[in-house]
């Protein structure tokens, strides 16, 4: 047990070092253009052009006239006290931390649905594929998973929109909403919904349930289906491949032969004996899965005009808003580092073969 | 005399080995298809680079617009795949874009793989402090989605096409550094490496003669898959409007972004460029899969 504790502490330390490295990178990138460039992130573009004196005052106020290594400590102090700069984009005007608290819940809703699709469908298809190794179904699934990796996510999103939301392919397929996260007619006069943000949790689905507004919750869910499917299809292939190969590996183990010789039906062999051990290697790719998911979110939210983090990043990028981009980078970094840490630690505990 | 024989034997063994790889690659349908797609795209790119007039294309570096008739028109005999906004012929734009995409992904992957492999081998070979530093830096790069990191770096560097490629090279070496390092660690203590060092070869010569050739297999497979990943990433960046400074640069992602506002009424503006993108990515993934089997020593006995 002490061995496990040591490893856990080591992983946490490595995560912390990575996080510090990340802040160094965002610091360098956001201060690479010199003090005047960095000041520009604190100025509202709609205000009158500042004078030279005003810029100097701002530089002083944000410690941009100090040496870089001292600026770094002010930068970290700002990050720790919640001052991540201001973001000026068509979708949001205000502090970066507020933007994150508004948009992240929407992205989490989307990601949860996508992850559910990926894990349920991925494991089912992977095990199915493995149980019919080299058969027709297996080959078909493998070809489809190849295509899943090769599909550009934004293009897939456009195709799905075309097929299921526009009626151009067939009017009878026009089943789902085109974009956004809720029908605007439903939320125009709600007391708990203002300017695209729901209160109090900012999770539209949860807020709708809290206020007992099931029509809004249903509309929100319908709006989630197409983007979640798009994100999921891009990452599904990874889980299918991993599950398939690890299930095939475990089907060749001695204990499976023993179980088969005992006369247990093949269906139960796979379900209760092979699949459980095959899940352990699959857990290792969850980290890659999260990274893929977050990258997919950016483009897919842009295509579906979904009010989440990805849409905000793209708008910040197009509006030359450096605080927004760096803030989003930091946030993604923190999410990924923590999720990798959790996956690593869980992995230490679920694999009985790791001994100390 | 003796050295000449050794040299001849060596080169014939190498030839046999590469021919064996080719045979094994072509034996699998996916590997053969991947190789074919790769060669076809490379052929189009080279043709457009050196003799665009053969297929009647002028100005391969820019998409020709037609503002007198800017709105998308469906496929017809004049425009086989239709036109996209603003009056761009989709077929010629795709062909032009293939050149830009293939060459830029080759450049990014080539540069990333060379820098990353050398750094990884050096880190693995030296071990200790240098190894720790390099690995911690790769950790940072892996803690971010490449798309978002590319946006941040590209933002600081600038929006010209060269800046995009530079930003991608900056983020594309860590994976090769890890691959080459783990491969180096695996063979560092083999007798032939130790013998080379003991017999007076410097570490540089040992690295290039014994360690580098042994790290090539996984790097080659990764490069093949990464050609697809880089093209998809470039297309994604251009789709969201990264290239503000080079508006009519033929690139598949930016071609799709021109059709984006019309995608529901004029599906041809996005379907065909996306297909060109997907076939390339599919081909590179299949080639990587084929190479993984063909270069696997288990199948070569």
Coordinates of C-alpha atoms in Angstrom, one line a residue, chain A residues 106-284:
Chain A
X106 CA -22.7 23.9 -21.8
X107 CA -19.5 22.1 -23.0
X108 CA -19.7 19.7 -20.1
X109 CA -23.3 18.8 -21.0
X110 CA -22.2 18.1 -24.6
X111 CA -19.1 16.1 -23.5
X112 CA -21.1 14.0 -21.1
X113 CA -23.4 12.9 -23.8
X114 CA -20.6 12.3 -26.2
X115 CA -18.6 10.3 -23.7
X116 CA -21.7 8.2 -23.0
X117 CA -22.1 7.4 -26.7
X118 CA -18.4 6.7 -27.1
X119 CA -18.1 4.3 -24.1
X120 CA -21.4 2.5 -24.6
X121 CA -21.1 2.1 -28.3
X122 CA -17.3 1.7 -28.4
X123 CA -17.2 -1.1 -25.9
X124 CA -20.2 -2.9 -27.4
X125 CA -18.9 -2.7 -30.9
X126 CA -15.3 -3.6 -29.9
X127 CA -16.4 -6.7 -28.0
X128 CA -18.8 -7.7 -30.8
X129 CA -16.0 -7.2 -33.4
X130 CA -13.6 -9.3 -31.3
X131 CA -16.1 -12.1 -30.8
X132 CA -16.4 -12.4 -34.6
X133 CA -12.7 -12.0 -35.3
X134 CA -12.0 -11.7 -39.1
X135 CA -15.7 -12.2 -39.9
X136 CA -17.7 -9.9 -42.1
X137 CA -19.1 -7.9 -39.2
X138 CA -15.6 -7.5 -37.8
X139 CA -14.1 -6.3 -41.1
X140 CA -17.0 -3.8 -41.6
X141 CA -16.5 -2.4 -38.1
X142 CA -12.8 -2.1 -38.7
X143 CA -13.3 -0.2 -42.0
X144 CA -15.9 2.1 -40.3
X145 CA -13.5 2.8 -37.4
X146 CA -10.8 3.7 -40.0
X147 CA -13.2 6.1 -41.5
X148 CA -14.0 7.5 -38.1
X149 CA -10.4 8.5 -37.5
X150 CA -10.0 10.0 -41.0
X151 CA -13.3 12.0 -40.9
X152 CA -12.7 15.7 -40.3
X153 CA -15.0 16.5 -37.4
X154 CA -16.3 19.8 -38.7
X155 CA -17.1 18.2 -42.1
X156 CA -19.0 15.4 -40.5
X157 CA -21.0 18.0 -38.5
X158 CA -21.9 19.8 -41.7
X159 CA -23.0 16.5 -43.3
X160 CA -25.2 15.5 -40.3
X161 CA -26.7 19.0 -40.3
X162 CA -27.5 18.6 -44.0
X163 CA -29.0 15.2 -43.5
X164 CA -31.0 15.5 -40.2
X165 CA -31.7 19.2 -39.7
X166 CA -32.2 20.9 -43.1
X167 CA -34.6 18.7 -45.1
X168 CA -32.4 19.1 -48.2
X169 CA -31.7 15.3 -48.3
X170 CA -35.2 14.3 -47.4
X171 CA -38.0 16.2 -45.6
X172 CA -38.8 13.1 -43.6
X173 CA -35.3 13.1 -42.1
X174 CA -35.7 16.7 -40.9
X175 CA -35.9 15.5 -37.3
X176 CA -33.5 17.6 -35.2
X177 CA -32.7 21.2 -34.6
X178 CA -30.0 22.8 -36.7
X179 CA -27.9 24.8 -34.2
X180 CA -27.7 26.4 -30.8
X181 CA -28.6 24.7 -27.5
X182 CA -32.3 25.5 -27.1
X183 CA -35.2 26.8 -29.1
X184 CA -35.3 30.5 -28.7
X185 CA -39.1 30.7 -28.6
X186 CA -39.1 28.6 -25.4
X187 CA -36.8 30.8 -23.4
X188 CA -37.6 34.3 -24.4
X189 CA -39.7 35.1 -21.3
X190 CA -38.1 33.0 -18.7
X191 CA -37.0 34.6 -15.4
X192 CA -34.1 32.3 -15.0
X193 CA -32.7 32.6 -18.5
X194 CA -31.0 35.9 -19.6
X195 CA -28.9 36.5 -22.7
X196 CA -28.2 32.9 -23.4
X197 CA -27.2 32.0 -19.9
X198 CA -29.4 30.0 -17.5
X199 CA -29.3 30.4 -13.7
X200 CA -28.4 29.3 -11.1
X201 CA -26.0 26.5 -12.2
X202 CA -25.5 27.6 -15.8
X203 CA -26.2 24.0 -16.8
X204 CA -29.3 24.6 -19.0
X205 CA -30.5 21.0 -18.6
X206 CA -30.2 21.0 -14.8
X207 CA -31.6 24.5 -14.4
X208 CA -34.6 23.5 -16.5
X209 CA -35.2 20.5 -14.3
X210 CA -34.8 22.6 -11.2
X211 CA -37.5 25.0 -12.4
X212 CA -39.6 22.1 -13.6
X213 CA -39.6 23.3 -17.2
X214 CA -39.5 20.0 -19.0
X215 CA -40.1 21.5 -22.5
X216 CA -36.9 23.4 -22.2
X217 CA -35.0 20.4 -21.0
X218 CA -36.3 18.3 -23.8
X219 CA -35.4 21.0 -26.4
X220 CA -31.9 21.2 -24.9
X221 CA -31.5 17.5 -25.2
X222 CA -32.6 17.4 -28.8
X223 CA -30.1 20.2 -29.6
X224 CA -27.3 18.2 -28.0
X225 CA -27.8 15.0 -30.1
X226 CA -26.2 16.0 -33.4
X227 CA -23.1 17.8 -32.0
X228 CA -22.5 15.0 -29.4
X229 CA -22.8 12.4 -32.2
X230 CA -20.3 14.3 -34.3
X231 CA -17.8 14.5 -31.5
X232 CA -18.4 10.9 -30.5
X233 CA -17.9 9.4 -34.0
X234 CA -14.5 11.0 -34.2
X235 CA -13.3 9.3 -31.0
X236 CA -15.3 6.1 -31.2
X237 CA -12.7 4.4 -33.4
X238 CA -10.0 4.6 -30.6
X239 CA -12.2 2.8 -28.1
X240 CA -13.4 0.2 -30.6
X241 CA -9.8 -0.6 -31.7
X242 CA -8.5 -0.8 -28.1
X243 CA -11.5 -2.9 -26.9
X244 CA -11.2 -5.2 -29.9
X245 CA -7.5 -5.9 -29.5
X246 CA -7.6 -6.3 -25.8
X247 CA -10.7 -8.6 -25.9
X248 CA -8.9 -10.7 -28.6
X249 CA -5.9 -10.9 -26.3
X250 CA -7.9 -12.0 -23.3
X251 CA -9.8 -14.5 -25.4
X252 CA -6.5 -16.3 -26.0
X253 CA -5.7 -16.6 -22.3
X254 CA -5.5 -19.9 -20.5
X255 CA -8.3 -19.1 -18.0
X256 CA -10.7 -18.5 -20.9
X257 CA -9.9 -22.0 -22.2
X258 CA -10.6 -23.3 -18.8
X259 CA -14.0 -21.6 -18.7
X260 CA -14.8 -22.8 -22.1
X261 CA -13.9 -26.4 -21.2
X262 CA -16.3 -26.2 -18.3
X263 CA -19.0 -25.8 -20.9
X264 CA -20.0 -22.2 -20.2
X265 CA -21.8 -20.7 -23.3
X266 CA -19.6 -18.5 -25.4
X267 CA -21.9 -15.5 -24.8
X268 CA -21.3 -15.8 -21.0
X269 CA -17.6 -16.4 -21.5
X270 CA -17.3 -13.1 -23.3
X271 CA -19.6 -11.2 -21.0
X272 CA -18.4 -12.3 -17.6
X273 CA -14.8 -13.4 -18.2
X274 CA -13.2 -11.9 -21.2
X275 CA -14.7 -8.4 -21.2
X276 CA -13.9 -7.6 -17.6
X277 CA -10.2 -8.0 -18.1
X278 CA -10.2 -6.5 -21.5
X279 CA -11.4 -3.2 -20.0
X280 CA -8.2 -2.6 -18.2
X281 CA -6.1 -1.7 -21.3
X282 CA -9.1 0.3 -22.6
X283 CA -8.9 2.5 -19.5
X284 CA -5.5 3.7 -20.5

